[in-house]
């Protein structure tokens, strides 16, 4: 849900969903301003120096697929609720 600027953080917890080879997918149910940030860094690498690979803005009906070993996170929305469906496809 949206947060006021007083409680805003640039990003939420940086993570990988499953610590094994897989494809991550995020389906955006609603338009929102809570971006998904995908990094170049992969599971097992140091996360103290993250390099941003891609930023995806939620748009209703959009789906993004990426290498699930990449660290990623969400950012907090400030204008509308962020609603997503997350999939992890083991290859």
XYZ file of N, CA, C and O in Angstrom:
364
model
N 0.834 -1.183 0.000
C 0.000 0.000 0.000
C 0.878 1.246 0.000
O 2.019 1.214 0.452
N 0.342 2.349 -0.483
C 1.130 3.576 -0.536
C 1.594 4.021 0.852
O 0.901 3.805 1.842
N 2.761 4.614 0.887
C 3.290 5.177 2.127
C 3.501 6.674 1.935
O 3.698 7.134 0.815
N 3.458 7.400 3.021
C 3.744 8.831 2.937
C 5.248 9.013 2.764
O 6.043 8.127 3.095
N 5.622 10.146 2.270
C 7.036 10.426 2.006
C 7.873 10.300 3.282
O 9.046 9.937 3.227
N 7.252 10.523 4.425
C 7.950 10.405 5.709
C 8.510 8.998 5.914
O 9.561 8.809 6.508
N 7.802 7.972 5.415
C 8.207 6.584 5.616
C 8.799 5.937 4.369
O 9.095 4.754 4.351
N 8.977 6.704 3.311
C 9.461 6.168 2.038
C 10.907 5.685 2.142
O 11.763 6.328 2.741
N 11.165 4.497 1.539
C 12.524 3.980 1.365
C 12.729 3.791 -0.136
O 11.808 3.412 -0.842
N 13.964 4.021 -0.594
C 14.237 3.873 -2.031
C 13.984 2.444 -2.498
O 13.523 2.215 -3.602
N 14.294 1.482 -1.623
C 14.082 0.089 -2.014
C 13.780 -0.757 -0.779
O 14.180 -0.437 0.334
N 13.089 -1.846 -1.031
C 12.818 -2.826 0.012
C 13.947 -3.854 0.018
O 14.943 -3.702 -0.670
N 13.779 -4.921 0.734
C 14.814 -5.944 0.910
C 15.289 -6.537 -0.420
O 14.507 -7.094 -1.174
N 16.586 -6.405 -0.690
C 17.195 -6.997 -1.896
C 17.332 -8.495 -1.648
O 17.826 -8.920 -0.611
N 16.904 -9.308 -2.641
C 16.854 -10.750 -2.422
C 16.810 -11.527 -3.736
O 16.651 -10.948 -4.800
N 16.925 -12.849 -3.626
C 16.542 -13.789 -4.678
C 15.466 -14.664 -4.054
O 15.479 -14.913 -2.852
N 14.522 -15.122 -4.866
C 13.404 -15.898 -4.325
C 13.812 -17.315 -3.945
O 13.394 -17.833 -2.917
N 14.604 -17.948 -4.811
C 15.029 -19.331 -4.598
C 16.529 -19.403 -4.896
O 16.959 -18.985 -5.975
N 17.332 -19.945 -3.993
C 18.789 -20.005 -4.231
C 19.200 -21.172 -5.124
O 20.058 -21.969 -4.786
N 18.559 -21.283 -6.291
C 18.922 -22.283 -7.301
C 18.519 -21.729 -8.658
O 17.801 -20.740 -8.746
N 18.958 -22.377 -9.725
C 18.683 -21.894 -11.073
C 17.176 -21.887 -11.348
O 16.501 -22.892 -11.161
N 16.670 -20.717 -11.769
C 15.246 -20.603 -12.103
C 14.996 -19.305 -12.869
O 15.863 -18.438 -12.949
N 13.803 -19.212 -13.420
C 13.345 -17.989 -14.080
C 12.352 -17.333 -13.131
O 11.414 -17.977 -12.661
N 12.566 -16.066 -12.851
C 11.627 -15.303 -12.025
C 10.697 -14.531 -12.955
O 11.108 -14.073 -14.029
N 9.447 -14.412 -12.556
C 8.467 -13.668 -13.340
C 7.591 -12.864 -12.388
O 7.211 -13.351 -11.331
N 7.303 -11.641 -12.790
C 6.425 -10.778 -12.012
C 5.327 -10.278 -12.938
O 5.609 -9.705 -13.996
N 4.070 -10.523 -12.535
C 2.906 -10.035 -13.277
C 2.312 -8.872 -12.494
O 2.038 -8.993 -11.296
N 2.126 -7.744 -13.161
C 1.585 -6.555 -12.518
C 0.075 -6.497 -12.717
O -0.409 -6.385 -13.838
N -0.651 -6.572 -11.619
C -2.113 -6.576 -11.645
C -2.650 -5.158 -11.814
O -3.662 -4.952 -12.481
N -1.959 -4.183 -11.227
C -2.420 -2.793 -11.269
C -1.292 -1.861 -11.713
O -0.117 -2.199 -11.620
N -1.653 -0.691 -12.183
C -0.677 0.375 -12.406
C -0.241 0.877 -11.033
O -1.046 0.927 -10.098
N 1.013 1.231 -10.899
C 1.516 1.720 -9.622
C 2.829 2.447 -9.850
O 3.405 2.387 -10.934
N 3.301 3.107 -8.812
C 4.600 3.765 -8.890
C 5.656 3.017 -8.086
O 6.743 3.507 -7.887
N 5.373 1.813 -7.627
C 6.333 1.009 -6.868
C 7.146 0.121 -7.797
O 6.813 -1.036 -8.036
N 8.234 0.658 -8.342
C 9.047 -0.060 -9.334
C 9.675 -1.335 -8.783
O 9.920 -1.468 -7.587
N 9.957 -2.266 -9.696
C 10.784 -3.430 -9.414
C 12.179 -3.116 -9.927
O 12.339 -2.630 -11.051
N 13.186 -3.358 -9.100
C 14.570 -3.082 -9.480
C 15.310 -4.413 -9.574
O 15.293 -5.204 -8.633
N 15.923 -4.665 -10.721
C 16.682 -5.886 -10.971
C 18.148 -5.495 -11.106
O 18.481 -4.539 -11.822
N 19.010 -6.220 -10.426
C 20.442 -5.884 -10.398
C 21.263 -6.843 -11.252
O 20.836 -7.966 -11.543
N 22.467 -6.427 -11.622
C 23.415 -7.290 -12.325
C 23.958 -8.370 -11.392
O 24.278 -9.473 -11.833
N 24.060 -8.065 -10.116
C 24.620 -8.999 -9.134
C 23.753 -10.247 -9.030
O 22.529 -10.166 -9.037
N 24.418 -11.392 -8.919
C 23.703 -12.667 -8.816
C 23.934 -13.315 -7.457
O 24.855 -12.948 -6.725
N 23.087 -14.275 -7.150
C 23.132 -14.963 -5.862
C 24.555 -15.425 -5.535
O 25.240 -15.992 -6.370
N 24.992 -15.147 -4.311
C 26.321 -15.525 -3.870
C 27.332 -14.395 -3.963
O 28.364 -14.443 -3.316
N 27.032 -13.384 -4.789
C 27.934 -12.233 -4.900
C 27.667 -11.247 -3.767
O 26.593 -11.221 -3.177
N 28.646 -10.402 -3.533
C 28.541 -9.356 -2.526
C 27.439 -8.365 -2.921
O 27.389 -7.921 -4.062
N 26.566 -8.033 -1.974
C 25.482 -7.100 -2.274
C 25.721 -5.709 -1.690
O 24.839 -4.863 -1.723
N 26.933 -5.460 -1.179
C 27.209 -4.136 -0.639
C 27.424 -3.108 -1.746
O 27.310 -1.914 -1.524
N 27.730 -3.576 -2.968
C 27.904 -2.693 -4.113
C 27.037 -3.215 -5.252
O 27.495 -3.996 -6.086
N 25.781 -2.801 -5.275
C 24.832 -3.286 -6.275
C 24.883 -2.435 -7.541
O 24.955 -1.210 -7.468
N 24.833 -3.112 -8.699
C 24.781 -2.412 -9.979
C 23.402 -2.666 -10.591
O 23.041 -3.817 -10.859
N 22.665 -1.592 -10.791
C 21.303 -1.690 -11.320
C 21.332 -2.142 -12.778
O 22.047 -1.587 -13.605
N 20.556 -3.175 -13.081
C 20.448 -3.712 -14.440
C 19.221 -3.145 -15.148
O 19.309 -2.692 -16.285
N 18.077 -3.169 -14.470
C 16.819 -2.759 -15.090
C 15.845 -2.306 -14.016
O 15.804 -2.880 -12.929
N 15.056 -1.301 -14.328
C 13.974 -0.853 -13.460
C 12.678 -1.003 -14.238
O 12.580 -0.534 -15.374
N 11.698 -1.681 -13.640
C 10.422 -1.940 -14.309
C 9.305 -1.271 -13.520
O 9.133 -1.540 -12.327
N 8.565 -0.396 -14.190
C 7.438 0.281 -13.560
C 6.176 -0.572 -13.735
O 5.883 -1.011 -14.844
N 5.452 -0.819 -12.635
C 4.230 -1.618 -12.731
C 3.188 -0.984 -13.653
O 2.884 0.201 -13.543
N 2.693 -1.778 -14.572
C 1.635 -1.381 -15.496
C 0.697 -2.573 -15.595
O 1.152 -3.699 -15.847
N -0.574 -2.367 -15.355
C -1.553 -3.462 -15.363
C -1.408 -4.301 -16.627
O -1.384 -3.771 -17.736
N -1.264 -5.621 -16.461
C -1.132 -6.536 -17.587
C 0.304 -6.794 -18.026
O 0.545 -7.679 -18.832
N 1.253 -6.047 -17.514
C 2.663 -6.241 -17.866
C 3.215 -7.430 -17.093
O 2.871 -7.660 -15.941
N 4.110 -8.181 -17.741
C 4.793 -9.281 -17.076
C 6.264 -9.213 -17.458
O 6.597 -9.019 -18.619
N 7.121 -9.356 -16.470
C 8.555 -9.315 -16.716
C 9.160 -10.654 -16.291
O 8.770 -11.216 -15.264
N 10.053 -11.180 -17.131
C 10.780 -12.415 -16.848
C 12.256 -12.063 -16.716
O 12.761 -11.242 -17.488
N 12.946 -12.687 -15.761
C 14.382 -12.447 -15.628
C 15.050 -13.634 -14.949
O 14.378 -14.479 -14.336
N 16.365 -13.701 -15.089
C 17.161 -14.748 -14.460
C 16.955 -14.657 -12.950
O 17.299 -13.658 -12.324
N 16.389 -15.696 -12.354
C 16.063 -15.684 -10.935
C 17.261 -15.635 -10.014
O 17.112 -15.404 -8.815
N 18.464 -15.829 -10.550
C 19.655 -15.728 -9.701
C 20.073 -14.271 -9.497
O 20.939 -13.978 -8.681
N 19.458 -13.348 -10.238
C 19.760 -11.916 -10.066
C 19.068 -11.391 -8.806
O 17.903 -11.693 -8.556
N 19.810 -10.599 -8.056
C 19.182 -9.924 -6.914
C 18.171 -8.914 -7.448
O 18.367 -8.313 -8.512
N 17.082 -8.747 -6.717
C 16.047 -7.799 -7.109
C 15.292 -7.331 -5.862
O 15.449 -7.900 -4.779
N 14.476 -6.325 -6.041
C 13.663 -5.814 -4.941
C 12.542 -4.952 -5.507
O 12.539 -4.612 -6.689
N 11.624 -4.606 -4.645
C 10.579 -3.658 -5.014
C 10.894 -2.324 -4.357
O 11.747 -2.240 -3.476
N 10.220 -1.299 -4.821
C 10.281 -0.012 -4.130
C 8.867 0.303 -3.659
O 7.892 -0.272 -4.149
N 8.768 1.193 -2.710
C 7.466 1.454 -2.105
C 6.655 2.440 -2.931
O 7.165 3.488 -3.330
N 5.388 2.118 -3.171
C 4.530 3.072 -3.880
C 4.147 4.229 -2.965
O 4.085 4.073 -1.744
N 3.907 5.382 -3.566
C 3.470 6.548 -2.801
C 2.113 7.069 -3.266
O 1.502 7.882 -2.601
N 1.649 6.574 -4.435
C 0.402 7.104 -5.004
C -0.737 6.098 -5.049
O -1.897 6.466 -4.920
N -0.443 4.825 -5.281
C -1.504 3.818 -5.390
C -0.965 2.465 -4.929
O 0.242 2.268 -4.844
N -1.856 1.543 -4.659
C -1.454 0.213 -4.188
C -0.688 -0.529 -5.278
O -1.023 -0.439 -6.456
N 0.327 -1.256 -4.863
C 1.127 -2.088 -5.774
C 0.652 -3.518 -5.594
O 0.741 -4.080 -4.508
N 0.129 -4.112 -6.664
C -0.368 -5.487 -6.599
C 0.305 -6.301 -7.689
O 0.200 -5.980 -8.877
N 1.020 -7.354 -7.286
C 1.739 -8.203 -8.238
C 1.462 -9.662 -7.943
O 1.016 -10.013 -6.847
N 1.733 -10.507 -8.923
C 1.743 -11.953 -8.740
C 3.137 -12.400 -9.131
O 3.607 -12.106 -10.241
N 3.823 -13.087 -8.227
C 5.192 -13.526 -8.434
C 5.218 -15.011 -8.787
O 4.531 -15.809 -8.155
N 6.000 -15.366 -9.807
C 6.174 -16.764 -10.210
C 7.657 -17.100 -10.178
O 8.480 -16.275 -10.576
N 7.999 -18.286 -9.749
C 9.359 -18.800 -9.834
C 9.312 -20.108 -10.591
O 8.713 -21.078 -10.129
N 9.921 -20.134 -11.769
C 9.861 -21.277 -12.668
C 11.189 -22.003 -12.620
O 12.215 -21.479 -13.090
N 11.207 -23.190 -12.042
C 12.441 -23.955 -11.939
C 12.702 -24.647 -13.260
O 11.844 -25.319 -13.806
N 13.938 -24.437 -13.787
C 14.297 -24.987 -15.103
C 15.098 -26.268 -14.963
O 15.659 -26.571 -13.961
